[in-house]
Amino acid sequence: MGGGTLIAQGLAFLLMPLITRYYCPSDFGVLQNFQYIAIFFISISSLKFDIAILTSKNEYAYRRILATGIVSVVFITLLSVSFIVLMSSYQYFPLFLSNVKEYIGLLPLITGFSGFFVLFNSVIIFKKRFKKLGESKISQVAGVMSTQISLGFLSFGAVGLLLGEVVGKITALFPYFNLIIHEIKSTLNVISVREIKDTFFEYKKFPLITTPGSLINIAGYAIPILLFGNFY
């Protein structure tokens, strides 16, 4: 796991000069603002059931929590779509975020893929398949950098950076692909809707207590940066 992370960081460091050559500072400003909007949704995408997975005492409890986490990711992704609909009006879209308005349609993609990534990271840890974590880091960086460099060469501007982030979230899941398919099929075949509902209430401290704390923490550093970015 450590080796994979080191390789991923090294790859990002080596390729960063190419990224900065193809994109201007305003493009990175758009990327930063978009990331700070997205992080609010990403941080709650699994309603913290990814943490609950690690507390599972047996296979049945794990299956119930995983199914609830999957439903949570889908729900928060749909919530991000509602956010887009609301923000699509200039009346509601904050002035200091106007530079990301035309790219906000990418938000559900980032939210959904990031949510599944976070959720299945916990599955990987629960299953003790730690090597996959390092492979995922390398795959993610490779996806981000290759996309951003390619689209930068084609003069895509800020959208190239943003699409790179989306592709990175997708490629991060590649090493987990077989596991994801197997776990989703195995879980949804044995867990009912009622069991998902019961699991939500049984583990309600994760979405109802841990999630708000996470949002407050993110707001503490994200909102000031978004506001300051409007003036500088």
PDB file of C-alpha atoms in Angstrom:
ATOM      1  CA  MET A   1       0.000   0.000   0.000  1.00  0.00           C
ATOM      2  CA  GLY A   2       2.782   2.419   0.962  1.00  0.00           C
ATOM      3  CA  GLY A   3       4.744   1.646  -2.201  1.00  0.00           C
ATOM      4  CA  GLY A   4       1.737   2.310  -4.411  1.00  0.00           C
ATOM      5  CA  THR A   5       1.085   5.646  -2.725  1.00  0.00           C
ATOM      6  CA  LEU A   6       4.739   6.640  -3.128  1.00  0.00           C
ATOM      7  CA  ILE A   7       4.710   5.739  -6.825  1.00  0.00           C
ATOM      8  CA  ALA A   8       1.477   7.690  -7.346  1.00  0.00           C
ATOM      9  CA  GLN A   9       2.890  10.771  -5.618  1.00  0.00           C
ATOM     10  CA  GLY A  10       6.111  10.517  -7.596  1.00  0.00           C
ATOM     11  CA  LEU A  11       4.217  10.237 -10.864  1.00  0.00           C
ATOM     12  CA  ALA A  12       2.123  13.294 -10.024  1.00  0.00           C
ATOM     13  CA  PHE A  13       5.240  15.268  -9.084  1.00  0.00           C
ATOM     14  CA  LEU A  14       7.071  14.386 -12.307  1.00  0.00           C
ATOM     15  CA  LEU A  15       4.140  15.242 -14.569  1.00  0.00           C
ATOM     16  CA  MET A  16       3.061  18.448 -12.823  1.00  0.00           C
ATOM     17  CA  PRO A  17       5.366  20.685 -14.944  1.00  0.00           C
ATOM     18  CA  LEU A  18       3.471  19.533 -18.051  1.00  0.00           C
ATOM     19  CA  ILE A  19       0.135  20.308 -16.406  1.00  0.00           C
ATOM     20  CA  THR A  20       1.212  23.824 -15.431  1.00  0.00           C
ATOM     21  CA  ARG A  21       2.493  24.427 -18.944  1.00  0.00           C
ATOM     22  CA  TYR A  22      -0.860  23.696 -20.569  1.00  0.00           C
ATOM     23  CA  TYR A  23      -3.158  25.493 -18.122  1.00  0.00           C
ATOM     24  CA  CYS A  24      -3.312  29.086 -16.913  1.00  0.00           C
ATOM     25  CA  PRO A  25      -3.856  30.224 -13.283  1.00  0.00           C
ATOM     26  CA  SER A  26      -7.542  30.978 -13.892  1.00  0.00           C
ATOM     27  CA  ASP A  27      -8.068  27.346 -14.968  1.00  0.00           C
ATOM     28  CA  PHE A  28      -6.656  26.163 -11.652  1.00  0.00           C
ATOM     29  CA  GLY A  29      -8.913  28.667  -9.903  1.00  0.00           C
ATOM     30  CA  VAL A  30     -11.944  27.055 -11.529  1.00  0.00           C
ATOM     31  CA  LEU A  31     -10.670  23.620 -10.502  1.00  0.00           C
ATOM     32  CA  GLN A  32     -10.164  24.741  -6.900  1.00  0.00           C
ATOM     33  CA  ASN A  33     -13.632  26.277  -6.605  1.00  0.00           C
ATOM     34  CA  PHE A  34     -15.224  23.190  -8.137  1.00  0.00           C
ATOM     35  CA  GLN A  35     -13.345  20.896  -5.772  1.00  0.00           C
ATOM     36  CA  TYR A  36     -14.471  22.876  -2.738  1.00  0.00           C
ATOM     37  CA  ILE A  37     -18.099  22.624  -3.859  1.00  0.00           C
ATOM     38  CA  ALA A  38     -17.742  18.918  -4.618  1.00  0.00           C
ATOM     39  CA  ILE A  39     -16.086  18.107  -1.301  1.00  0.00           C
ATOM     40  CA  PHE A  40     -19.287  18.973   0.572  1.00  0.00           C
ATOM     41  CA  PHE A  41     -21.123  16.234  -1.319  1.00  0.00           C
ATOM     42  CA  ILE A  42     -18.199  13.794  -1.419  1.00  0.00           C
ATOM     43  CA  SER A  43     -17.701  14.003   2.350  1.00  0.00           C
ATOM     44  CA  ILE A  44     -21.282  12.849   2.980  1.00  0.00           C
ATOM     45  CA  SER A  45     -21.686  10.659  -0.104  1.00  0.00           C
ATOM     46  CA  SER A  46     -21.780   7.399   1.882  1.00  0.00           C
ATOM     47  CA  LEU A  47     -23.340   9.038   4.977  1.00  0.00           C
ATOM     48  CA  LYS A  48     -20.292   7.636   6.802  1.00  0.00           C
ATOM     49  CA  PHE A  49     -21.401   4.040   6.352  1.00  0.00           C
ATOM     50  CA  ASP A  50     -17.902   3.469   4.986  1.00  0.00           C
ATOM     51  CA  ILE A  51     -16.698   3.886   8.582  1.00  0.00           C
ATOM     52  CA  ALA A  52     -19.493   1.649   9.843  1.00  0.00           C
ATOM     53  CA  ILE A  53     -18.265  -1.146   7.556  1.00  0.00           C
ATOM     54  CA  LEU A  54     -15.035  -1.289   9.542  1.00  0.00           C
ATOM     55  CA  THR A  55     -17.034  -1.950  12.730  1.00  0.00           C
ATOM     56  CA  SER A  56     -18.815  -4.990  11.270  1.00  0.00           C
ATOM     57  CA  LYS A  57     -18.687  -7.941  13.638  1.00  0.00           C
ATOM     58  CA  ASN A  58     -19.696 -10.578  11.094  1.00  0.00           C
ATOM     59  CA  GLU A  59     -20.420 -11.133   7.403  1.00  0.00           C
ATOM     60  CA  TYR A  60     -24.148 -10.495   7.733  1.00  0.00           C
ATOM     61  CA  ALA A  61     -23.622  -7.141   9.459  1.00  0.00           C
ATOM     62  CA  TYR A  62     -21.077  -6.231   6.784  1.00  0.00           C
ATOM     63  CA  ARG A  63     -23.559  -7.034   3.995  1.00  0.00           C
ATOM     64  CA  ARG A  64     -26.294  -4.959   5.611  1.00  0.00           C
ATOM     65  CA  ILE A  65     -24.032  -1.943   6.091  1.00  0.00           C
ATOM     66  CA  LEU A  66     -22.618  -2.206   2.574  1.00  0.00           C
ATOM     67  CA  ALA A  67     -26.111  -2.283   1.056  1.00  0.00           C
ATOM     68  CA  THR A  68     -27.080   0.770   3.124  1.00  0.00           C
ATOM     69  CA  GLY A  69     -23.906   2.535   2.014  1.00  0.00           C
ATOM     70  CA  ILE A  70     -24.641   1.848  -1.652  1.00  0.00           C
ATOM     71  CA  VAL A  71     -28.142   3.286  -1.287  1.00  0.00           C
ATOM     72  CA  SER A  72     -26.652   6.310   0.512  1.00  0.00           C
ATOM     73  CA  VAL A  73     -24.225   7.026  -2.332  1.00  0.00           C
ATOM     74  CA  VAL A  74     -27.043   6.862  -4.873  1.00  0.00           C
ATOM     75  CA  PHE A  75     -29.198   9.166  -2.713  1.00  0.00           C
ATOM     76  CA  ILE A  76     -26.480  11.814  -2.238  1.00  0.00           C
ATOM     77  CA  THR A  77     -25.645  11.675  -5.944  1.00  0.00           C
ATOM     78  CA  LEU A  78     -29.293  12.410  -6.747  1.00  0.00           C
ATOM     79  CA  LEU A  79     -29.189  15.184  -4.146  1.00  0.00           C
ATOM     80  CA  SER A  80     -26.298  16.764  -6.033  1.00  0.00           C
ATOM     81  CA  VAL A  81     -28.483  16.728  -9.157  1.00  0.00           C
ATOM     82  CA  SER A  82     -31.136  18.648  -7.207  1.00  0.00           C
ATOM     83  CA  PHE A  83     -28.439  21.130  -6.196  1.00  0.00           C
ATOM     84  CA  ILE A  84     -27.584  21.662  -9.867  1.00  0.00           C
ATOM     85  CA  VAL A  85     -31.224  22.272 -10.745  1.00  0.00           C
ATOM     86  CA  LEU A  86     -31.511  24.834  -7.958  1.00  0.00           C
ATOM     87  CA  MET A  87     -28.223  26.514  -8.838  1.00  0.00           C
ATOM     88  CA  SER A  88     -29.013  26.616 -12.565  1.00  0.00           C
ATOM     89  CA  SER A  89     -30.816  29.895 -11.963  1.00  0.00           C
ATOM     90  CA  TYR A  90     -28.639  33.009 -11.747  1.00  0.00           C
ATOM     91  CA  GLN A  91     -30.979  34.085  -8.980  1.00  0.00           C
ATOM     92  CA  TYR A  92     -29.642  31.369  -6.692  1.00  0.00           C
ATOM     93  CA  PHE A  93     -26.127  30.778  -7.991  1.00  0.00           C
ATOM     94  CA  PRO A  94     -23.656  32.650  -5.747  1.00  0.00           C
ATOM     95  CA  LEU A  95     -21.708  35.368  -7.530  1.00  0.00           C
ATOM     96  CA  PHE A  96     -18.411  34.183  -6.064  1.00  0.00           C
ATOM     97  CA  LEU A  97     -18.917  30.779  -7.728  1.00  0.00           C
ATOM     98  CA  SER A  98     -19.871  32.122 -11.144  1.00  0.00           C
ATOM     99  CA  ASN A  99     -16.649  30.817 -12.716  1.00  0.00           C
ATOM    100  CA  VAL A 100     -17.762  27.209 -12.148  1.00  0.00           C
ATOM    101  CA  LYS A 101     -21.399  27.582 -13.191  1.00  0.00           C
ATOM    102  CA  GLU A 102     -20.920  26.152 -16.672  1.00  0.00           C
ATOM    103  CA  TYR A 103     -19.112  23.101 -15.283  1.00  0.00           C
ATOM    104  CA  ILE A 104     -21.440  22.295 -12.385  1.00  0.00           C
ATOM    105  CA  GLY A 105     -23.041  19.485 -14.398  1.00  0.00           C
ATOM    106  CA  LEU A 106     -19.977  17.371 -13.595  1.00  0.00           C
ATOM    107  CA  LEU A 107     -20.841  17.427  -9.889  1.00  0.00           C
ATOM    108  CA  PRO A 108     -22.991  14.241  -9.831  1.00  0.00           C
ATOM    109  CA  LEU A 109     -20.244  12.291 -11.617  1.00  0.00           C
ATOM    110  CA  ILE A 110     -17.616  13.382  -9.112  1.00  0.00           C
ATOM    111  CA  THR A 111     -19.984  12.729  -6.210  1.00  0.00           C
ATOM    112  CA  GLY A 112     -21.099   9.286  -7.336  1.00  0.00           C
ATOM    113  CA  PHE A 113     -17.721   7.848  -8.297  1.00  0.00           C
ATOM    114  CA  SER A 114     -16.027   9.381  -5.243  1.00  0.00           C
ATOM    115  CA  GLY A 115     -18.739   7.950  -3.006  1.00  0.00           C
ATOM    116  CA  PHE A 116     -18.237   4.434  -4.334  1.00  0.00           C
ATOM    117  CA  PHE A 117     -14.471   4.873  -4.098  1.00  0.00           C
ATOM    118  CA  VAL A 118     -14.700   5.839  -0.408  1.00  0.00           C
ATOM    119  CA  LEU A 119     -17.168   3.047   0.316  1.00  0.00           C
ATOM    120  CA  PHE A 120     -15.155   0.320  -1.380  1.00  0.00           C
ATOM    121  CA  ASN A 121     -11.908   1.528   0.156  1.00  0.00           C
ATOM    122  CA  SER A 122     -13.454   0.427   3.436  1.00  0.00           C
ATOM    123  CA  VAL A 123     -14.506  -2.861   1.842  1.00  0.00           C
ATOM    124  CA  ILE A 124     -10.906  -3.437   0.737  1.00  0.00           C
ATOM    125  CA  ILE A 125      -9.658  -2.753   4.267  1.00  0.00           C
ATOM    126  CA  PHE A 126     -12.366  -4.970   5.779  1.00  0.00           C
ATOM    127  CA  LYS A 127     -11.372  -7.771   3.390  1.00  0.00           C
ATOM    128  CA  LYS A 128      -7.671  -7.130   4.191  1.00  0.00           C
ATOM    129  CA  ARG A 129      -6.721  -6.735   0.530  1.00  0.00           C
ATOM    130  CA  PHE A 130      -4.386  -3.834   1.181  1.00  0.00           C
ATOM    131  CA  LYS A 131      -2.377  -4.219  -2.017  1.00  0.00           C
ATOM    132  CA  LYS A 132      -5.422  -3.012  -3.954  1.00  0.00           C
ATOM    133  CA  LEU A 133      -5.264   0.354  -2.182  1.00  0.00           C
ATOM    134  CA  GLY A 134      -1.845   1.104  -3.650  1.00  0.00           C
ATOM    135  CA  GLU A 135      -2.916  -0.059  -7.097  1.00  0.00           C
ATOM    136  CA  SER A 136      -5.935   2.236  -6.891  1.00  0.00           C
ATOM    137  CA  LYS A 137      -3.753   5.264  -6.050  1.00  0.00           C
ATOM    138  CA  ILE A 138      -1.547   4.636  -9.071  1.00  0.00           C
ATOM    139  CA  SER A 139      -4.550   4.071 -11.338  1.00  0.00           C
ATOM    140  CA  GLN A 140      -6.178   7.281 -10.113  1.00  0.00           C
ATOM    141  CA  VAL A 141      -3.120   9.468 -10.675  1.00  0.00           C
ATOM    142  CA  ALA A 142      -2.522   7.898 -14.090  1.00  0.00           C
ATOM    143  CA  GLY A 143      -6.122   8.650 -15.075  1.00  0.00           C
ATOM    144  CA  VAL A 144      -5.996  12.249 -13.839  1.00  0.00           C
ATOM    145  CA  MET A 145      -2.636  13.103 -15.369  1.00  0.00           C
ATOM    146  CA  SER A 146      -3.133  11.416 -18.743  1.00  0.00           C
ATOM    147  CA  THR A 147      -6.502  13.106 -19.218  1.00  0.00           C
ATOM    148  CA  GLN A 148      -5.359  16.542 -18.089  1.00  0.00           C
ATOM    149  CA  ILE A 149      -2.212  16.444 -20.214  1.00  0.00           C
ATOM    150  CA  SER A 150      -4.085  15.214 -23.300  1.00  0.00           C
ATOM    151  CA  LEU A 151      -6.873  17.780 -23.000  1.00  0.00           C
ATOM    152  CA  GLY A 152      -4.390  20.500 -22.083  1.00  0.00           C
ATOM    153  CA  PHE A 153      -2.459  19.786 -25.280  1.00  0.00           C
ATOM    154  CA  LEU A 154      -5.765  20.180 -27.146  1.00  0.00           C
ATOM    155  CA  SER A 155      -6.374  23.529 -25.373  1.00  0.00           C
ATOM    156  CA  PHE A 156      -9.517  22.462 -23.513  1.00  0.00           C
ATOM    157  CA  GLY A 157      -8.861  24.945 -20.727  1.00  0.00           C
ATOM    158  CA  ALA A 158     -10.448  24.504 -17.294  1.00  0.00           C
ATOM    159  CA  VAL A 159     -12.760  21.736 -18.494  1.00  0.00           C
ATOM    160  CA  GLY A 160      -9.656  19.628 -19.162  1.00  0.00           C
ATOM    161  CA  LEU A 161      -8.645  19.849 -15.503  1.00  0.00           C
ATOM    162  CA  LEU A 162     -12.164  19.030 -14.361  1.00  0.00           C
ATOM    163  CA  LEU A 163     -12.579  16.078 -16.717  1.00  0.00           C
ATOM    164  CA  GLY A 164      -9.218  14.819 -15.496  1.00  0.00           C
ATOM    165  CA  GLU A 165     -10.597  14.759 -11.959  1.00  0.00           C
ATOM    166  CA  VAL A 166     -13.693  12.858 -13.123  1.00  0.00           C
ATOM    167  CA  VAL A 167     -11.625  10.307 -15.044  1.00  0.00           C
ATOM    168  CA  GLY A 168      -9.335   9.909 -12.031  1.00  0.00           C
ATOM    169  CA  LYS A 169     -12.305   9.005  -9.822  1.00  0.00           C
ATOM    170  CA  ILE A 170     -13.327   6.381 -12.390  1.00  0.00           C
ATOM    171  CA  THR A 171      -9.859   4.869 -12.934  1.00  0.00           C
ATOM    172  CA  ALA A 172      -9.340   4.699  -9.159  1.00  0.00           C
ATOM    173  CA  LEU A 173     -12.081   2.060  -9.153  1.00  0.00           C
ATOM    174  CA  PHE A 174     -10.488  -0.088 -11.886  1.00  0.00           C
ATOM    175  CA  PRO A 175      -8.436  -2.270  -9.484  1.00  0.00           C
ATOM    176  CA  TYR A 176     -11.617  -2.841  -7.469  1.00  0.00           C
ATOM    177  CA  PHE A 177     -13.817  -3.650 -10.466  1.00  0.00           C
ATOM    178  CA  ASN A 178     -14.194  -7.413 -10.009  1.00  0.00           C
ATOM    179  CA  LEU A 179     -14.586  -7.021  -6.265  1.00  0.00           C
ATOM    180  CA  ILE A 180     -17.227  -4.295  -6.688  1.00  0.00           C
ATOM    181  CA  ILE A 181     -19.320  -6.405  -9.064  1.00  0.00           C
ATOM    182  CA  HIS A 182     -19.066  -9.468  -6.823  1.00  0.00           C
ATOM    183  CA  GLU A 183     -19.849  -7.598  -3.608  1.00  0.00           C
ATOM    184  CA  ILE A 184     -22.798  -5.679  -5.046  1.00  0.00           C
ATOM    185  CA  LYS A 185     -24.362  -8.830  -6.503  1.00  0.00           C
ATOM    186  CA  SER A 186     -23.742 -10.877  -3.363  1.00  0.00           C
ATOM    187  CA  THR A 187     -25.065  -8.136  -1.093  1.00  0.00           C
ATOM    188  CA  LEU A 188     -28.184  -7.035  -2.957  1.00  0.00           C
ATOM    189  CA  ASN A 189     -29.218 -10.642  -3.533  1.00  0.00           C
ATOM    190  CA  VAL A 190     -29.458 -11.363   0.194  1.00  0.00           C
ATOM    191  CA  ILE A 191     -30.325  -7.986   1.754  1.00  0.00           C
ATOM    192  CA  SER A 192     -33.904  -6.690   1.547  1.00  0.00           C
ATOM    193  CA  VAL A 193     -35.162  -3.107   1.506  1.00  0.00           C
ATOM    194  CA  ARG A 194     -36.491  -3.582   5.028  1.00  0.00           C
ATOM    195  CA  GLU A 195     -33.082  -4.732   6.237  1.00  0.00           C
ATOM    196  CA  ILE A 196     -31.502  -1.636   4.699  1.00  0.00           C
ATOM    197  CA  LYS A 197     -34.019   0.545   6.524  1.00  0.00           C
ATOM    198  CA  ASP A 198     -33.395  -1.280   9.808  1.00  0.00           C
ATOM    199  CA  THR A 199     -29.634  -0.957   9.319  1.00  0.00           C
ATOM    200  CA  PHE A 200     -29.915   2.786   8.771  1.00  0.00           C
ATOM    201  CA  PHE A 201     -31.645   3.224  12.124  1.00  0.00           C
ATOM    202  CA  GLU A 202     -29.361   0.766  13.891  1.00  0.00           C
ATOM    203  CA  TYR A 203     -26.281   2.690  12.750  1.00  0.00           C
ATOM    204  CA  LYS A 204     -27.909   6.111  12.720  1.00  0.00           C
ATOM    205  CA  LYS A 205     -25.105   7.681  14.737  1.00  0.00           C
ATOM    206  CA  PHE A 206     -22.907   7.603  11.633  1.00  0.00           C
ATOM    207  CA  PRO A 207     -25.151   9.698   9.331  1.00  0.00           C
ATOM    208  CA  LEU A 208     -26.751  11.773  12.106  1.00  0.00           C
ATOM    209  CA  ILE A 209     -23.739  12.554  14.285  1.00  0.00           C
ATOM    210  CA  THR A 210     -20.544  11.963  12.316  1.00  0.00           C
ATOM    211  CA  THR A 211     -21.795  13.481   9.039  1.00  0.00           C
ATOM    212  CA  PRO A 212     -22.766  16.942  10.394  1.00  0.00           C
ATOM    213  CA  GLY A 213     -19.409  17.183  12.165  1.00  0.00           C
ATOM    214  CA  SER A 214     -17.651  16.430   8.901  1.00  0.00           C
ATOM    215  CA  LEU A 215     -19.642  19.114   7.067  1.00  0.00           C
ATOM    216  CA  ILE A 216     -18.889  21.719   9.742  1.00  0.00           C
ATOM    217  CA  ASN A 217     -15.189  20.883   9.558  1.00  0.00           C
ATOM    218  CA  ILE A 218     -15.156  21.238   5.764  1.00  0.00           C
ATOM    219  CA  ALA A 219     -17.155  24.472   5.861  1.00  0.00           C
ATOM    220  CA  GLY A 220     -14.593  25.914   8.254  1.00  0.00           C
ATOM    221  CA  TYR A 221     -11.849  25.911   5.638  1.00  0.00           C
ATOM    222  CA  ALA A 222     -13.711  25.668   2.303  1.00  0.00           C
ATOM    223  CA  ILE A 223     -16.083  28.630   2.616  1.00  0.00           C
ATOM    224  CA  PRO A 224     -13.389  31.213   3.512  1.00  0.00           C
ATOM    225  CA  ILE A 225     -11.267  30.087   0.565  1.00  0.00           C
ATOM    226  CA  LEU A 226     -14.247  30.317  -1.809  1.00  0.00           C
ATOM    227  CA  LEU A 227     -15.029  33.811  -0.520  1.00  0.00           C
ATOM    228  CA  PHE A 228     -11.431  35.028  -0.675  1.00  0.00           C
ATOM    229  CA  GLY A 229     -11.118  33.683  -4.209  1.00  0.00           C
ATOM    230  CA  ASN A 230     -13.750  36.171  -5.298  1.00  0.00           C
ATOM    231  CA  PHE A 231     -11.579  39.103  -4.293  1.00  0.00           C
ATOM    232  CA  TYR A 232      -8.098  37.984  -5.380  1.00  0.00           C
TER     233      TYR A 232
END
